[in-house]
Amino acid sequence: MAFRVPTPDVSVVDLTARLSKPATYDQIKAAMKKASEGELKGILDYTEDDVVSTDFVGDTHSSIFDAKAGIALSDTFVKLVAWYDNEFGYSTRCVELIEFMASKDTF
């Protein structure tokens, strides 16, 4: 698979991993979708759309799992793909950290 990233601020993670336990790609997608709707909501997003890098400019998520771009090479060897706006997503996390720290301030 080839990636064309024509924007200066969107990046892609192309992760190839060996799993300690067997899993189908559908199971991995389901786990990523569940995480994006649960404890990682707002941080991780999930897409099954046909996407290009410019679709993620200004996205506040730290990572957007691209379900169509990954593949299971075997039940223990997978390739996963995720996109992120490395300026906007990072800045959003910084603001959230500052807000969290301010909420704990006990001057």
XYZ file of N, CA and C in Angstrom:
321
model
N 0.837 -1.165 0.000
C 0.000 0.000 0.000
C 0.889 1.237 0.000
N 0.535 2.213 -0.785
C 1.279 3.475 -0.831
C 0.488 4.549 -0.107
N 1.205 5.439 0.557
C 0.582 6.571 1.233
C 1.063 7.848 0.583
N 0.145 8.709 0.248
C 0.493 10.041 -0.230
C 0.011 11.007 0.829
N 0.910 11.728 1.407
C 0.581 12.656 2.485
C 0.986 14.058 2.031
N 0.083 14.763 1.332
C 0.440 16.057 0.755
C 0.339 17.236 1.715
N 0.020 17.000 2.959
C -0.116 18.106 3.899
C 1.068 18.138 4.845
N 1.434 19.324 5.310
C 2.588 19.429 6.206
C 2.286 19.032 7.647
N 1.029 18.788 7.994
C 0.734 18.537 9.404
C -0.101 17.293 9.688
N -0.298 16.416 8.740
C -0.992 15.151 9.003
C 0.016 14.026 8.814
N 0.001 13.089 9.747
C 0.917 11.953 9.671
C 0.131 10.655 9.784
N 0.797 9.575 9.461
C 0.175 8.263 9.518
C 1.101 7.318 10.283
N 0.495 6.444 11.062
C 1.227 5.378 11.743
C 0.931 4.094 10.978
N 1.968 3.432 10.543
C 1.857 2.155 9.849
C 2.526 1.133 10.765
N 1.721 0.502 11.607
C 2.232 -0.386 12.653
C 2.096 -1.843 12.230
N 3.197 -2.552 12.235
C 3.189 -3.988 11.998
C 3.529 -4.652 13.322
N 2.661 -5.567 13.762
C 2.835 -6.142 15.097
C 2.633 -7.652 15.092
N 3.400 -8.309 15.939
C 3.216 -9.731 16.193
C 2.428 -9.838 17.501
N 1.278 -10.500 17.445
C 0.386 -10.611 18.598
C 0.763 -11.797 19.478
N 0.597 -11.636 20.778
C 0.882 -12.743 21.695
C -0.251 -13.765 21.709
N -1.475 -13.322 21.329
C -2.626 -14.220 21.241
C -3.259 -14.072 19.863
N -3.745 -15.146 19.289
C -4.390 -15.053 17.973
C -5.621 -14.145 18.003
N -5.828 -13.405 16.918
C -7.004 -12.545 16.775
C -7.279 -12.335 15.297
N -8.547 -12.250 14.959
C -8.901 -11.920 13.580
C -8.862 -10.401 13.424
N -8.791 -9.958 12.186
C -8.798 -8.516 11.946
C -10.140 -7.914 12.370
N -11.224 -8.658 12.203
C -12.530 -8.174 12.656
C -12.560 -7.990 14.172
N -11.914 -8.872 14.919
C -11.838 -8.717 16.376
C -11.034 -7.473 16.753
N -9.956 -7.233 16.037
C -9.134 -6.048 16.299
C -9.934 -4.788 15.994
N -10.631 -4.770 14.857
C -11.461 -3.613 14.511
C -12.526 -3.375 15.576
N -13.161 -4.432 16.042
C -14.198 -4.297 17.069
C -13.619 -3.727 18.361
N -12.433 -4.175 18.738
C -11.786 -3.663 19.956
C -11.429 -2.186 19.805
N -10.938 -1.798 18.636
C -10.598 -0.392 18.398
C -11.854 0.477 18.405
N -12.914 0.001 17.784
C -14.177 0.752 17.760
C -14.728 0.909 19.175
N -14.698 -0.175 19.948
C -15.186 -0.129 21.329
C -14.370 0.866 22.153
N -13.062 0.840 22.009
C -12.204 1.775 22.749
C -12.492 3.216 22.341
N -12.740 3.442 21.044
C -12.999 4.804 20.569
C -14.336 5.344 21.060
N -15.236 4.448 21.419
C -16.549 4.857 21.925
C -16.610 4.810 23.446
N -15.576 4.251 24.069
C -15.558 4.086 25.517
C -14.494 4.920 26.183
N -13.546 4.245 26.833
C -12.553 4.934 27.659
C -11.626 5.859 26.876
N -11.492 5.667 25.582
C -10.626 6.536 24.772
C -11.417 7.509 23.892
N -12.701 7.663 24.172
C -13.537 8.588 23.394
C -12.933 9.987 23.443
N -12.807 10.598 22.292
C -12.212 11.924 22.197
C -10.710 11.890 21.963
N -10.087 10.768 22.251
C -8.646 10.607 22.033
C -8.406 9.718 20.813
N -9.088 8.586 20.772
C -9.009 7.661 19.642
C -10.307 7.760 18.850
N -10.199 7.830 17.537
C -11.382 7.780 16.684
C -11.246 6.569 15.769
N -12.328 6.205 15.130
C -12.398 5.008 14.291
C -13.099 5.370 12.991
N -12.555 4.946 11.875
C -13.228 5.192 10.602
C -13.169 3.971 9.698
N -14.261 3.766 8.981
C -14.322 2.775 7.914
C -14.548 3.468 6.575
N -14.411 4.797 6.557
C -14.574 5.571 5.327
C -13.331 5.448 4.450
N -13.498 5.735 3.172
C -12.352 5.883 2.276
C -11.776 7.262 2.557
N -10.539 7.316 3.036
C -9.972 8.583 3.495
C -8.619 8.867 2.850
N -8.266 10.144 2.876
C -6.938 10.613 2.481
C -6.439 11.521 3.596
N -5.169 11.841 3.564
C -4.560 12.599 4.656
C -5.269 13.916 4.949
N -5.711 14.622 3.924
C -6.335 15.931 4.163
C -7.652 15.831 4.918
N -8.236 14.648 4.994
C -9.461 14.467 5.777
C -9.224 14.687 7.269
N -7.982 14.657 7.707
C -7.680 14.719 9.132
C -7.092 16.053 9.589
N -6.964 17.003 8.674
C -6.465 18.329 9.060
C -7.459 18.941 10.041
N -6.960 19.349 11.200
C -7.805 19.961 12.219
C -8.541 18.972 13.106
N -8.262 17.688 12.975
C -8.919 16.678 13.811
C -8.308 16.702 15.204
N -9.151 16.719 16.226
C -8.685 16.840 17.612
C -8.232 15.517 18.226
N -8.504 14.404 17.581
C -8.114 13.100 18.134
C -6.602 12.891 18.034
N -6.058 12.159 18.980
C -4.633 11.814 18.935
C -4.351 10.763 17.874
N -5.361 9.961 17.551
C -5.191 8.902 16.570
C -6.554 8.523 16.002
N -6.604 8.287 14.704
C -7.827 7.838 14.042
C -7.512 6.510 13.369
N -8.055 5.440 13.908
C -7.816 4.098 13.381
C -8.525 3.951 12.040
N -7.775 3.584 11.012
C -8.300 3.418 9.660
C -8.562 1.933 9.419
N -9.809 1.520 9.637
C -10.157 0.103 9.571
C -9.957 -0.499 8.184
N -10.103 0.311 7.140
C -9.952 -0.209 5.778
C -8.499 -0.367 5.349
N -7.593 0.291 6.032
C -6.194 0.292 5.590
C -5.358 -0.837 6.184
N -5.823 -1.455 7.248
C -5.049 -2.512 7.887
C -5.325 -3.874 7.284
N -4.557 -4.843 7.762
C -4.713 -6.212 7.262
C -4.121 -7.188 8.280
N -4.739 -8.353 8.368
C -4.158 -9.441 9.156
C -3.367 -10.319 8.194
N -2.084 -10.426 8.437
C -1.236 -11.275 7.601
C -1.333 -12.729 8.050
N -1.637 -12.915 9.321
C -1.959 -14.220 9.902
C -2.749 -13.912 11.171
N -3.079 -14.933 11.954
C -3.851 -14.649 13.170
C -2.987 -14.076 14.300
N -1.683 -13.983 14.078
C -0.803 -13.374 15.086
C 0.113 -12.296 14.502
N -0.128 -11.908 13.253
C 0.728 -10.904 12.620
C -0.162 -9.943 11.838
N -0.181 -8.671 12.273
C -1.107 -7.701 11.687
C -0.410 -6.402 11.310
N -1.041 -5.705 10.389
C -0.610 -4.363 10.013
C -1.793 -3.451 10.318
N -1.570 -2.437 11.151
C -2.611 -1.495 11.543
C -2.206 -0.099 11.094
N -3.195 0.694 10.703
C -2.932 2.042 10.207
C -3.792 3.039 10.973
N -3.164 4.135 11.388
C -3.884 5.210 12.075
C -3.337 6.555 11.608
N -4.214 7.526 11.496
C -3.865 8.879 11.066
C -3.915 9.828 12.252
N -3.231 10.958 12.140
C -3.358 12.006 13.158
C -2.851 13.333 12.613
N -3.466 14.411 13.077
C -2.977 15.757 12.782
C -1.982 16.067 13.885
N -0.707 15.995 13.567
C 0.325 16.086 14.600
C 0.470 17.478 15.198
N -0.245 18.458 14.705
C -0.253 19.777 15.339
C -1.512 19.937 16.181
N -2.672 19.719 15.568
C -3.937 19.994 16.238
C -4.251 18.972 17.330
N -4.038 17.701 17.049
C -4.297 16.666 18.050
C -3.422 16.840 19.279
N -2.136 17.116 19.056
C -1.204 17.333 20.164
C -1.610 18.561 20.972
N -1.947 19.643 20.292
C -2.349 20.873 20.985
C -3.599 20.643 21.823
N -4.522 19.854 21.299
C -5.741 19.538 22.043
C -5.413 18.782 23.327
N -4.493 17.820 23.258
C -4.102 17.090 24.467
C -3.432 18.027 25.471
N -2.621 18.969 24.996
C -1.968 19.936 25.896
C -3.002 20.780 26.627
N -4.009 21.257 25.906
C -5.073 22.055 26.530
C -5.813 21.218 27.566
N -6.115 19.969 27.243
C -6.791 19.090 28.201
C -5.941 18.868 29.447
N -4.632 18.739 29.277
C -3.740 18.575 30.420
C -3.749 19.823 31.294
N -3.694 20.987 30.689
C -3.736 22.243 31.444
C -5.055 22.360 32.199
N -6.161 22.032 31.548
C -7.469 22.075 32.212
C -7.512 21.104 33.387
N -6.958 19.917 33.210
C -6.919 18.933 34.292
C -6.085 19.450 35.458
N -4.913 19.989 35.141
C -4.041 20.517 36.196
C -4.722 21.666 36.937
N -5.409 22.533 36.216
C -6.107 23.659 36.845
C -7.227 23.172 37.753
N -7.869 22.073 37.390
C -8.957 21.546 38.215
C -8.435 20.956 39.522
N -7.146 20.624 39.567
C -6.534 20.041 40.764
C -5.839 21.093 41.623
N -5.776 22.311 41.121
C -5.083 23.386 41.828
C -5.816 23.707 43.131
N -5.080 23.704 44.230
C -5.692 23.953 45.545
C -5.044 25.125 46.261
N -4.678 26.165 45.504
C -4.020 27.319 46.114
C -4.668 27.652 47.389
